[in-house]
PDB file of C-alpha atoms in Angstrom:
ATOM      1  CA  MET T   1     -51.691 116.063  -3.054  1.00 48.00           C
ATOM      2  CA  LYS T   2     -52.349 119.417  -1.411  1.00 49.00           C
ATOM      3  CA  ARG T   3     -55.641 121.111  -2.120  1.00 51.00           C
ATOM      4  CA  THR T   4     -54.316 124.650  -1.725  1.00 49.00           C
ATOM      5  CA  ALA T   5     -55.925 126.299  -4.774  1.00 43.00           C
ATOM      6  CA  THR T   6     -59.433 124.960  -4.146  1.00 44.00           C
ATOM      7  CA  VAL T   7     -59.346 125.840  -0.489  1.00 44.00           C
ATOM      8  CA  VAL T   8     -57.884 129.284  -1.084  1.00 44.00           C
ATOM      9  CA  THR T   9     -60.864 129.918  -3.359  1.00 40.00           C
ATOM     10  CA  CYS T  10     -63.262 128.706  -0.640  1.00 45.00           C
ATOM     11  CA  VAL T  11     -61.611 130.807   2.051  1.00 45.00           C
ATOM     12  CA  ALA T  12     -61.561 133.847  -0.243  1.00 42.00           C
ATOM     13  CA  ALA T  13     -65.279 133.372  -0.929  1.00 41.00           C
ATOM     14  CA  PHE T  14     -65.936 133.044   2.806  1.00 43.00           C
ATOM     15  CA  LEU T  15     -63.946 136.208   3.591  1.00 40.00           C
ATOM     16  CA  PHE T  16     -65.631 138.117   0.736  1.00 35.00           C
ATOM     17  CA  THR T  17     -69.077 137.087   1.995  1.00 34.00           C
ATOM     18  CA  THR T  18     -68.089 138.064   5.523  1.00 35.00           C
ATOM     19  CA  ALA T  19     -66.999 141.511   4.334  1.00 34.00           C
ATOM     20  CA  LEU T  20     -70.252 142.025   2.404  1.00 31.00           C
ATOM     21  CA  THR T  21     -72.526 140.968   5.246  1.00 30.00           C
ATOM     22  CA  GLY T  22     -70.516 142.538   8.044  1.00 34.00           C
ATOM     23  CA  CYS T  23     -70.609 139.391  10.095  1.00 32.00           C
ATOM     24  CA  SER T  24     -68.308 136.482  10.756  1.00 33.00           C
ATOM     25  CA  SER T  25     -68.177 132.986  12.162  1.00 33.00           C
ATOM     26  CA  GLY T  26     -67.493 134.418  15.606  1.00 34.00           C
ATOM     27  CA  SER T  27     -67.607 137.675  17.477  1.00 31.00           C
ATOM     28  CA  GLY T  28     -63.895 137.754  18.198  1.00 35.00           C
ATOM     29  CA  ASP T  29     -61.400 140.377  17.199  1.00 35.00           C
ATOM     30  CA  ALA T  30     -58.958 140.076  14.318  1.00 34.00           C
ATOM     31  CA  SER T  31     -56.651 137.907  16.419  1.00 39.00           C
ATOM     32  CA  GLY T  32     -59.218 135.123  16.553  1.00 42.00           C
ATOM     33  CA  GLU T  33     -59.050 135.200  20.337  1.00 41.00           C
ATOM     34  CA  GLY T  34     -62.773 135.705  20.725  1.00 41.00           C
ATOM     35  CA  GLU T  35     -63.803 132.628  18.804  1.00 40.00           C
ATOM     36  CA  GLY T  36     -65.952 130.341  20.912  1.00 42.00           C
ATOM     37  CA  HIS T  37     -66.306 126.623  20.412  1.00 41.00           C
ATOM     38  CA  GLY T  38     -66.020 126.733  16.663  1.00 41.00           C
ATOM     39  CA  PRO T  39     -67.739 127.874  13.524  1.00 46.00           C
ATOM     40  CA  VAL T  40     -71.157 126.397  14.233  1.00 43.00           C
ATOM     41  CA  SER T  41     -71.784 127.987  17.633  1.00 38.00           C
ATOM     42  CA  SER T  42     -69.244 130.617  18.502  1.00 39.00           C
ATOM     43  CA  SER T  43     -69.427 133.229  21.203  1.00 38.00           C
ATOM     44  CA  ALA T  44     -67.227 136.004  22.562  1.00 50.00           C
ATOM     45  CA  SER T  45     -65.783 133.593  25.100  1.00 74.00           C
ATOM     46  CA  PRO T  46     -66.530 129.998  26.040  1.00 84.00           C
ATOM     47  CA  SER T  47     -68.978 129.549  28.886  1.00 85.00           C
ATOM     48  CA  LYS T  48     -67.951 126.018  29.836  1.00 92.00           C
ATOM     49  CA  PRO T  49     -65.041 123.582  29.599  1.00 95.00           C
ATOM     50  CA  ALA T  50     -64.465 122.202  26.111  1.00 97.00           C
ATOM     51  CA  THR T  51     -64.782 118.446  25.612  1.00 97.00           C
ATOM     52  CA  VAL T  52     -62.548 116.553  23.200  1.00 98.00           C
ATOM     53  CA  ASP T  53     -63.939 113.262  21.903  1.00 97.00           C
ATOM     54  CA  THR T  54     -63.156 110.740  19.162  1.00 97.00           C
ATOM     55  CA  LYS T  55     -65.129 109.680  16.110  1.00 97.00           C
ATOM     56  CA  SER T  56     -64.597 107.346  13.180  1.00 96.00           C
ATOM     57  CA  ALA T  57     -63.885 109.286   9.981  1.00 94.00           C
ATOM     58  CA  GLY T  58     -63.790 106.581   7.305  1.00 92.00           C
ATOM     59  CA  LYS T  59     -60.388 106.188   5.652  1.00 94.00           C
ATOM     60  CA  LEU T  60     -58.833 108.603   8.178  1.00 96.00           C
ATOM     61  CA  GLY T  61     -59.673 106.242  11.042  1.00 96.00           C
ATOM     62  CA  THR T  62     -60.629 107.463  14.503  1.00 97.00           C
ATOM     63  CA  ILE T  63     -59.935 111.175  14.901  1.00 98.00           C
ATOM     64  CA  LEU T  64     -60.384 113.927  17.475  1.00 98.00           C
ATOM     65  CA  VAL T  65     -63.619 115.914  17.457  1.00 98.00           C
ATOM     66  CA  ASP T  66     -65.410 118.230  19.866  1.00 97.00           C
ATOM     67  CA  ASP T  67     -68.526 117.313  21.860  1.00 95.00           C
ATOM     68  CA  LYS T  68     -70.708 118.085  18.810  1.00 96.00           C
ATOM     69  CA  GLY T  69     -68.694 115.873  16.440  1.00 97.00           C
ATOM     70  CA  ARG T  70     -66.873 118.762  14.697  1.00 98.00           C
ATOM     71  CA  THR T  71     -63.404 117.824  13.455  1.00 98.00           C
ATOM     72  CA  LEU T  72     -60.319 119.192  15.202  1.00 98.00           C
ATOM     73  CA  TYR T  73     -57.006 119.895  13.462  1.00 98.00           C
ATOM     74  CA  LEU T  74     -53.340 120.550  14.210  1.00 98.00           C
ATOM     75  CA  PHE T  75     -51.147 123.129  12.436  1.00 98.00           C
ATOM     76  CA  LEU T  76     -47.595 122.037  11.580  1.00 98.00           C
ATOM     77  CA  ALA T  77     -46.302 125.606  12.077  1.00 98.00           C
ATOM     78  CA  ASP T  78     -47.195 125.493  15.777  1.00 98.00           C
ATOM     79  CA  LYS T  79     -44.597 124.756  18.413  1.00 95.00           C
ATOM     80  CA  LYS T  80     -45.303 122.463  21.366  1.00 96.00           C
ATOM     81  CA  ASN T  81     -48.150 124.071  23.337  1.00 96.00           C
ATOM     82  CA  LYS T  82     -47.766 127.345  21.374  1.00 96.00           C
ATOM     83  CA  SER T  83     -50.099 128.533  18.623  1.00 97.00           C
ATOM     84  CA  ASN T  84     -48.678 130.298  15.578  1.00 96.00           C
ATOM     85  CA  CYS T  85     -52.130 130.981  14.111  1.00 97.00           C
ATOM     86  CA  SER T  86     -53.675 134.404  14.705  1.00 95.00           C
ATOM     87  CA  GLY T  87     -55.358 137.148  12.687  1.00 94.00           C
ATOM     88  CA  ALA T  88     -56.595 135.897   9.299  1.00 96.00           C
ATOM     89  CA  CYS T  89     -55.321 132.419  10.122  1.00 97.00           C
ATOM     90  CA  ALA T  90     -57.506 132.232  13.253  1.00 96.00           C
ATOM     91  CA  LYS T  91     -60.505 133.422  11.230  1.00 96.00           C
ATOM     92  CA  ALA T  92     -60.116 130.515   8.793  1.00 98.00           C
ATOM     93  CA  TRP T  93     -58.944 128.116  11.544  1.00 98.00           C
ATOM     94  CA  PRO T  94     -60.707 129.134  14.789  1.00 97.00           C
ATOM     95  CA  PRO T  95     -58.972 127.784  17.900  1.00 97.00           C
ATOM     96  CA  LEU T  96     -60.790 125.404  20.242  1.00 98.00           C
ATOM     97  CA  LEU T  97     -61.111 127.583  23.340  1.00 97.00           C
ATOM     98  CA  THR T  98     -62.169 126.469  26.783  1.00 97.00           C
ATOM     99  CA  LYS T  99     -63.231 127.889  30.107  1.00 95.00           C
ATOM    100  CA  GLY T 100     -61.079 126.028  32.618  1.00 93.00           C
ATOM    101  CA  ASP T 101     -59.589 122.620  31.959  1.00 95.00           C
ATOM    102  CA  ALA T 102     -60.735 120.694  28.893  1.00 96.00           C
ATOM    103  CA  LYS T 103     -62.614 117.444  29.506  1.00 97.00           C
ATOM    104  CA  PRO T 104     -61.693 114.128  27.879  1.00 97.00           C
ATOM    105  CA  GLY T 105     -64.464 112.272  26.083  1.00 96.00           C
ATOM    106  CA  LYS T 106     -64.656 108.695  24.822  1.00 93.00           C
ATOM    107  CA  GLY T 107     -61.324 107.440  23.502  1.00 95.00           C
ATOM    108  CA  VAL T 108     -59.349 110.518  24.575  1.00 97.00           C
ATOM    109  CA  GLU T 109     -56.246 110.061  26.741  1.00 96.00           C
ATOM    110  CA  LYS T 110     -56.568 112.484  29.657  1.00 97.00           C
ATOM    111  CA  LYS T 111     -52.774 112.716  30.066  1.00 97.00           C
ATOM    112  CA  LEU T 112     -52.477 114.121  26.502  1.00 98.00           C
ATOM    113  CA  LEU T 113     -55.202 116.765  27.005  1.00 98.00           C
ATOM    114  CA  ASP T 114     -54.096 120.185  28.240  1.00 97.00           C
ATOM    115  CA  THR T 115     -54.465 123.915  27.577  1.00 97.00           C
ATOM    116  CA  THR T 116     -52.241 126.832  26.610  1.00 97.00           C
ATOM    117  CA  LYS T 117     -52.693 130.595  26.789  1.00 96.00           C
ATOM    118  CA  ARG T 118     -53.066 132.397  23.461  1.00 95.00           C
ATOM    119  CA  SER T 119     -51.339 135.719  22.883  1.00 88.00           C
ATOM    120  CA  GLY T 120     -54.686 137.541  23.231  1.00 81.00           C
ATOM    121  CA  GLY T 121     -55.467 135.893  26.556  1.00 82.00           C
ATOM    122  CA  GLY T 122     -57.828 133.066  25.565  1.00 93.00           C
ATOM    123  CA  THR T 123     -57.240 129.505  26.742  1.00 96.00           C
ATOM    124  CA  GLN T 124     -56.795 127.059  23.843  1.00 97.00           C
ATOM    125  CA  VAL T 125     -57.105 123.290  24.160  1.00 98.00           C
ATOM    126  CA  THR T 126     -54.040 121.220  23.249  1.00 98.00           C
ATOM    127  CA  TYR T 127     -53.624 117.495  22.673  1.00 98.00           C
ATOM    128  CA  ASN T 128     -50.182 115.875  22.861  1.00 98.00           C
ATOM    129  CA  GLY T 129     -48.783 119.427  22.749  1.00 98.00           C
ATOM    130  CA  HIS T 130     -50.714 120.390  19.583  1.00 98.00           C
ATOM    131  CA  PRO T 131     -53.040 123.416  19.844  1.00 98.00           C
ATOM    132  CA  LEU T 132     -56.428 122.366  18.381  1.00 98.00           C
ATOM    133  CA  TYR T 133     -58.444 124.196  15.720  1.00 98.00           C
ATOM    134  CA  TYR T 134     -61.633 124.000  13.701  1.00 98.00           C
ATOM    135  CA  TYR T 135     -61.800 124.739   9.966  1.00 98.00           C
ATOM    136  CA  VAL T 136     -64.403 127.176   8.561  1.00 98.00           C
ATOM    137  CA  GLY T 137     -64.750 124.958   5.480  1.00 97.00           C
ATOM    138  CA  ASP T 138     -66.340 122.256   7.666  1.00 98.00           C
ATOM    139  CA  SER T 139     -69.961 123.370   7.762  1.00 94.00           C
ATOM    140  CA  LYS T 140     -71.317 120.385   9.684  1.00 95.00           C
ATOM    141  CA  PRO T 141     -70.128 117.663  12.073  1.00 96.00           C
ATOM    142  CA  GLY T 142     -68.111 114.855  10.529  1.00 94.00           C
ATOM    143  CA  GLN T 143     -66.620 116.874   7.672  1.00 97.00           C
ATOM    144  CA  THR T 144     -62.838 116.822   7.226  1.00 97.00           C
ATOM    145  CA  ASN T 145     -62.409 119.427   4.475  1.00 97.00           C
ATOM    146  CA  GLY T 146     -59.363 120.894   6.218  1.00 97.00           C
ATOM    147  CA  GLN T 147     -57.375 117.649   6.065  1.00 97.00           C
ATOM    148  CA  ASP T 148     -53.990 117.920   4.308  1.00 97.00           C
ATOM    149  CA  LEU T 149     -54.388 121.593   3.382  1.00 97.00           C
ATOM    150  CA  ASP T 150     -51.405 123.921   3.016  1.00 98.00           C
ATOM    151  CA  GLN T 151     -52.424 127.331   4.357  1.00 98.00           C
ATOM    152  CA  PHE T 152     -50.800 130.150   6.328  1.00 98.00           C
ATOM    153  CA  GLY T 153     -47.316 128.746   5.817  1.00 97.00           C
ATOM    154  CA  ALA T 154     -47.790 125.104   6.793  1.00 98.00           C
ATOM    155  CA  GLU T 155     -50.025 122.047   6.536  1.00 98.00           C
ATOM    156  CA  TRP T 156     -53.102 121.143   8.573  1.00 98.00           C
ATOM    157  CA  TYR T 157     -54.084 117.624   9.660  1.00 98.00           C
ATOM    158  CA  VAL T 158     -56.619 115.804  11.784  1.00 98.00           C
ATOM    159  CA  LEU T 159     -55.241 113.972  14.836  1.00 97.00           C
ATOM    160  CA  ASN T 160     -55.751 110.419  16.027  1.00 97.00           C
ATOM    161  CA  ALA T 161     -56.414 109.417  19.663  1.00 96.00           C
ATOM    162  CA  LYS T 162     -52.650 109.138  20.272  1.00 97.00           C
ATOM    163  CA  GLY T 163     -52.244 112.803  19.326  1.00 96.00           C
ATOM    164  CA  LYS T 164     -50.428 112.126  16.052  1.00 97.00           C
ATOM    165  CA  GLN T 165     -51.217 113.724  12.707  1.00 96.00           C
ATOM    166  CA  VAL T 166     -53.172 111.523  10.318  1.00 97.00           C
ATOM    167  CA  GLY T 167     -51.927 111.386   6.717  1.00 88.00           C
ATOM    168  CA  SER T 168     -54.354 111.343   3.799  1.00 65.00           C
TER     169      SER T 168
END
């Protein structure tokens, strides 16, 4: 079952709060190109290569995370190595950006790890051809609140170490 209504409410609350406070989860522009390494510690641009790791996530199994244990997602509207998430989408789903080549962590297949250029010039990490994203509804490492959501025209899923979407 999709959790669209609940998540839309959460995202709306996040965007409303952002508008009231004049700040956001990152210092990027409206395209989401300036998002750093995710919602917890973002910056105008990444200062080092991103690392993709794996972590056990209960019933979801072993999934992809960043070096701080924050969950990474794929967007079904994306094409192979091409993001279709910008503007408001990239605010709710910040891309995993990197400086240089991404580094594989424990359990990650190096041959599946790559990068792609975003329309605004940033370098986004991909895995098995899927551009990788965070979700603003995950406030701490290990959360998977973005799993199986239908937002911005398609569904979002965590990925396993083989680079395949994980069903609920």
